[in-house]
PDB file of C-alpha atoms in Angstrom:
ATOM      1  CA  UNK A1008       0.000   0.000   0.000  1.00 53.00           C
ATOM      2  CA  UNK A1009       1.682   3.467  -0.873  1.00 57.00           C
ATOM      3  CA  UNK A1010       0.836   5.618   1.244  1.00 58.00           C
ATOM      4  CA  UNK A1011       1.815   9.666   2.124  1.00 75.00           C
ATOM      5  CA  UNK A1012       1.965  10.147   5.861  1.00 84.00           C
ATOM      6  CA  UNK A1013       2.686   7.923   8.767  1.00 89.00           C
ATOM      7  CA  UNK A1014       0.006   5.539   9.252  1.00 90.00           C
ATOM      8  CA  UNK A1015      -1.329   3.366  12.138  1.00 94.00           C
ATOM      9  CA  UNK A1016      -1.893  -0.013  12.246  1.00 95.00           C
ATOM     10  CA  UNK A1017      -0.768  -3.511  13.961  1.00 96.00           C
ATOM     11  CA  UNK A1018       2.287  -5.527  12.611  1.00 96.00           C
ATOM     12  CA  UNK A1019       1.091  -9.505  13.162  1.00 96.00           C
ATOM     13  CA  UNK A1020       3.631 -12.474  13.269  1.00 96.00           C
ATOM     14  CA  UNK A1021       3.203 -16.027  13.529  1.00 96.00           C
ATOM     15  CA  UNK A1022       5.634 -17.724  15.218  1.00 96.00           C
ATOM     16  CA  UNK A1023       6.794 -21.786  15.589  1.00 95.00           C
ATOM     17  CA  UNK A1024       9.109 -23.123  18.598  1.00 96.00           C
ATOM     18  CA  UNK A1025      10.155 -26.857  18.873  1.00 95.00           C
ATOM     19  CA  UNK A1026       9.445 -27.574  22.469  1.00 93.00           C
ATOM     20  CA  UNK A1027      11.366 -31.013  22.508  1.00 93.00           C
ATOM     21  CA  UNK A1028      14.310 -29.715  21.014  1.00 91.00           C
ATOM     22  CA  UNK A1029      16.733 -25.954  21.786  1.00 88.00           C
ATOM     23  CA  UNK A1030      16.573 -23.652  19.430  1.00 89.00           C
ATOM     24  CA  UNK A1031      15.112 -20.199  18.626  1.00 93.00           C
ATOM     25  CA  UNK A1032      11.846 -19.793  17.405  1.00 94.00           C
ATOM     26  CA  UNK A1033      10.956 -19.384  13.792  1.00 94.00           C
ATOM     27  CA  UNK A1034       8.736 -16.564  11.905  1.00 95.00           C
ATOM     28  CA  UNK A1035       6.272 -18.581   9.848  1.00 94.00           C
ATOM     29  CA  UNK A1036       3.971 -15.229   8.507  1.00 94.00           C
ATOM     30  CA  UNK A1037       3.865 -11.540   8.840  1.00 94.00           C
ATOM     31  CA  UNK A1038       1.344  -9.303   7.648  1.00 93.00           C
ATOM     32  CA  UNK A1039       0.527  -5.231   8.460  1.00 93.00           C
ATOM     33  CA  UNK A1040      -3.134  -4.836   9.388  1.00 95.00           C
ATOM     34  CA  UNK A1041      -4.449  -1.541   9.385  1.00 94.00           C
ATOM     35  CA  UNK A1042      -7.443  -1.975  11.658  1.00 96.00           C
ATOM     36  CA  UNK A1043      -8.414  -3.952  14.762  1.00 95.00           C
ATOM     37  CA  UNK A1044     -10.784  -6.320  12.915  1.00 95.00           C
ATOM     38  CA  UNK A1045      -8.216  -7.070  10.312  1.00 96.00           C
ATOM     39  CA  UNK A1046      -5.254  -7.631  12.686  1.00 96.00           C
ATOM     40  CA  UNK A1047      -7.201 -10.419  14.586  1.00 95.00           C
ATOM     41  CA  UNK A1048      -9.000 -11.880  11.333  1.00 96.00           C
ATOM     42  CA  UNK A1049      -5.841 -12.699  10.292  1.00 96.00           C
ATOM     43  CA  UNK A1050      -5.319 -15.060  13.628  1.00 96.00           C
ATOM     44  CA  UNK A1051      -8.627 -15.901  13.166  1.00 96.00           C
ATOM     45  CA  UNK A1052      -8.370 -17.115   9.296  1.00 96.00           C
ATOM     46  CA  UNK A1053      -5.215 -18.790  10.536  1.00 95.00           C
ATOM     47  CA  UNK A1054      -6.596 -20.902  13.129  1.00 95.00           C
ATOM     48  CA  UNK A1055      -9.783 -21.438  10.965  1.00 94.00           C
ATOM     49  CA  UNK A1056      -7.270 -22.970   8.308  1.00 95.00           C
ATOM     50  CA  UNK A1057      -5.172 -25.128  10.729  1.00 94.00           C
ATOM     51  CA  UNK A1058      -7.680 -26.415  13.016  1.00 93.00           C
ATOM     52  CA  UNK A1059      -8.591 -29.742  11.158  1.00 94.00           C
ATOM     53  CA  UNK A1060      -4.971 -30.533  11.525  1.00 94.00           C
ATOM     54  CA  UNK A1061      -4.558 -29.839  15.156  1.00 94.00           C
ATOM     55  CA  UNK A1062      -4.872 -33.148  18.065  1.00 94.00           C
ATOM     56  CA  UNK A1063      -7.766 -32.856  20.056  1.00 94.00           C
ATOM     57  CA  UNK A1064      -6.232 -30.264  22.867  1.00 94.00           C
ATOM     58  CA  UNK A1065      -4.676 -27.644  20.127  1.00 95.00           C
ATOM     59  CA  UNK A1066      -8.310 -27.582  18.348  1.00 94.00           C
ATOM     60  CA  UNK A1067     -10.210 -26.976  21.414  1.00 94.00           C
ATOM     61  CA  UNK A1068      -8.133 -23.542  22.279  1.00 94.00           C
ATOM     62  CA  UNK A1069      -8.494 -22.797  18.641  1.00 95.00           C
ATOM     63  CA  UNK A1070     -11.758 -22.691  18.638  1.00 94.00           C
ATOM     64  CA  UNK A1071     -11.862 -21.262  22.298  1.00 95.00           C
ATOM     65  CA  UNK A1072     -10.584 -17.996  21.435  1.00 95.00           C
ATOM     66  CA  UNK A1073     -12.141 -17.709  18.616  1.00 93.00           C
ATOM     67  CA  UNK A1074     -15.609 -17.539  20.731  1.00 93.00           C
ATOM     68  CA  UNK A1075     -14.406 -16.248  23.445  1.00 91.00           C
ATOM     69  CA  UNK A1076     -11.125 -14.832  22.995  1.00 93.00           C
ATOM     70  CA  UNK A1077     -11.162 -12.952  20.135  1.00 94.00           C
ATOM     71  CA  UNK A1078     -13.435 -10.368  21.491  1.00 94.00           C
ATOM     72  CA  UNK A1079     -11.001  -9.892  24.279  1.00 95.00           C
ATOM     73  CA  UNK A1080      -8.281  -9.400  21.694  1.00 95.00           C
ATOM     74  CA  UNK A1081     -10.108  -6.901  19.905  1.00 95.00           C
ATOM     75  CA  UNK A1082     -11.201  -4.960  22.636  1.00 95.00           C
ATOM     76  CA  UNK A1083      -7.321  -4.642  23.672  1.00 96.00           C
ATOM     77  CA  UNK A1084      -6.791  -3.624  20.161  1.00 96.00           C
ATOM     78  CA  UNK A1085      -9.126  -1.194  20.164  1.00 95.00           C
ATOM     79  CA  UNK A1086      -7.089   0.126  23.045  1.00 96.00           C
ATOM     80  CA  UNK A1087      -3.819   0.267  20.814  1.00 95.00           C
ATOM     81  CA  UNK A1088      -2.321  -2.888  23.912  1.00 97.00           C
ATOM     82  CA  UNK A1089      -0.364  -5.704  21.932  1.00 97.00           C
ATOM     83  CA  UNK A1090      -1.965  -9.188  21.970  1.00 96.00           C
ATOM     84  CA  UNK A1091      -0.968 -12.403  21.637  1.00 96.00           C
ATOM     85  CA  UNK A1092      -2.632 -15.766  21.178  1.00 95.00           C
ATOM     86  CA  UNK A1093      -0.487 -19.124  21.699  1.00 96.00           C
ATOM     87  CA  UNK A1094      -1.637 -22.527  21.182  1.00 95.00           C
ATOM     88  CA  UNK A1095       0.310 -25.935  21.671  1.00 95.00           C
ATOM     89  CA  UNK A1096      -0.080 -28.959  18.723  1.00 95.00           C
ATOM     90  CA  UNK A1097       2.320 -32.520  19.270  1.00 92.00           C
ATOM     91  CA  UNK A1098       5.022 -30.525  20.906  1.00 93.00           C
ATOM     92  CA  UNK A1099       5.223 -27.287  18.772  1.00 95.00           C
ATOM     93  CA  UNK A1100       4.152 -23.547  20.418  1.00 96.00           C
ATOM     94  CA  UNK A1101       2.330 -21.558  17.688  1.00 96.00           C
ATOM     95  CA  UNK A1102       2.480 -17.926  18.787  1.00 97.00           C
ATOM     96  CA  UNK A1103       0.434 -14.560  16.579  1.00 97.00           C
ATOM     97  CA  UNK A1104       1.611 -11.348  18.397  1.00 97.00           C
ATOM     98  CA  UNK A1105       0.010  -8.366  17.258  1.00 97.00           C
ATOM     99  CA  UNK A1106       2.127  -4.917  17.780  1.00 96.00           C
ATOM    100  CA  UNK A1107       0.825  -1.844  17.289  1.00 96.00           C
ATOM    101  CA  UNK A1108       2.819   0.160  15.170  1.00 95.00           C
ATOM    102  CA  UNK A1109       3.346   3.541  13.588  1.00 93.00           C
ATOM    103  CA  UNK A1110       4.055   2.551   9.422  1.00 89.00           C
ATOM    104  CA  UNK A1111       6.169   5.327   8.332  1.00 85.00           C
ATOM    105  CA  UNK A1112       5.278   5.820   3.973  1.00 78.00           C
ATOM    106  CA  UNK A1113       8.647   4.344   1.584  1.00 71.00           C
ATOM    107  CA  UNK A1114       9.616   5.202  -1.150  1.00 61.00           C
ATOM    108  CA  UNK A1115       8.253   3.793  -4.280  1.00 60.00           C
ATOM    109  CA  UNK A1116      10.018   2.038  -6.551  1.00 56.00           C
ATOM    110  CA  UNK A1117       8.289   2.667  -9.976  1.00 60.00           C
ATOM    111  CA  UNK A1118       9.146   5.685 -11.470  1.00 57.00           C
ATOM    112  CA  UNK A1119      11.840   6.853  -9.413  1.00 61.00           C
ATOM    113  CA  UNK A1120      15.543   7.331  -9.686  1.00 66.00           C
ATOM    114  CA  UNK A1121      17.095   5.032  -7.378  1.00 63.00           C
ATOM    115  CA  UNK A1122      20.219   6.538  -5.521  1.00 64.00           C
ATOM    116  CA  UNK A1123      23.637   5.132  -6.784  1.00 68.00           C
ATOM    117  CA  UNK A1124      24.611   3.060  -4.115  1.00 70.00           C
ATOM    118  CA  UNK A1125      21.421   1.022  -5.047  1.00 66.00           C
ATOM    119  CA  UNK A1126      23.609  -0.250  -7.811  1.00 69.00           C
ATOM    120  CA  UNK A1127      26.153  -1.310  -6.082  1.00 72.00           C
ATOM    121  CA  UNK A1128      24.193  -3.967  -4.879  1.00 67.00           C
ATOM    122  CA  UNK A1129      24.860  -7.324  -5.827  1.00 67.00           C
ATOM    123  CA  UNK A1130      23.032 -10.578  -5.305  1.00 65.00           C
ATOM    124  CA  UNK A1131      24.502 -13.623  -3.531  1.00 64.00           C
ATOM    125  CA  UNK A1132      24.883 -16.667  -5.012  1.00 67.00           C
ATOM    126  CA  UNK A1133      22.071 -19.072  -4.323  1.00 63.00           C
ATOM    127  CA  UNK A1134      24.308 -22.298  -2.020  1.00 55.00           C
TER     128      UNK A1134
END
């Protein structure tokens, strides 16, 4: 979206940890919402998607929060508070946070002269 002027909005992330095994945890998704509704009906479309695939326990808070959650989550939204909804599936944390954020406008690409260090740039080889 190319916008002007700063802009608020929520920055979402879905995140996966190995619980049986050391190691950071890994971004899966990110998206920029620009509204309350659209910040958690991205978690929600998410856990929509993945809940046939989830064991019996993961499902359950799936569908949990989004009845009785998600209103909760929007409220704090609403409220400009960061959320975040976790769930556990066969020894795996899933983790959406939802920041809000400030988006600050970039430069477009198209039809603009890129400064000269931009060509400088020079891909890596693929390993």
């Amino acid at each position: 979206m190319l916008m002007k002027l700063p802009r608020w909005g929520f920055w979402c992330e879905c995140w996966t940890e190995n619980l049986t095994e050391q190691g950071p945890p890994t971004l899966v998704a990110s998206f920029d919402a620009y509204s309350a509704p659209q910040a958690d009906r991205w978690v929600a479309i998410a856990l929509e998607t993945i809940s046939p695939a989830l064991d019996s326990d993961a499902s359950s808070a799936a569908w949990e929060w989004m009845y009785d959650g998600r209103i909760d989550t929007r409220r704090a939204l609403l409220r400009a508070e960061p959320c975040t909804v976790s769930l556990t599936h066969a020894g795996t944390r899933i983790t959406w946070t939802i920041q809000p954020v400030l988006f600050l406008p970039l430069a477009h690409r198209q039809g603009t002269e890129l400064p000269a260090c931009a060509h400088d740039f020079t891909a890596r080889p693929e390993e």
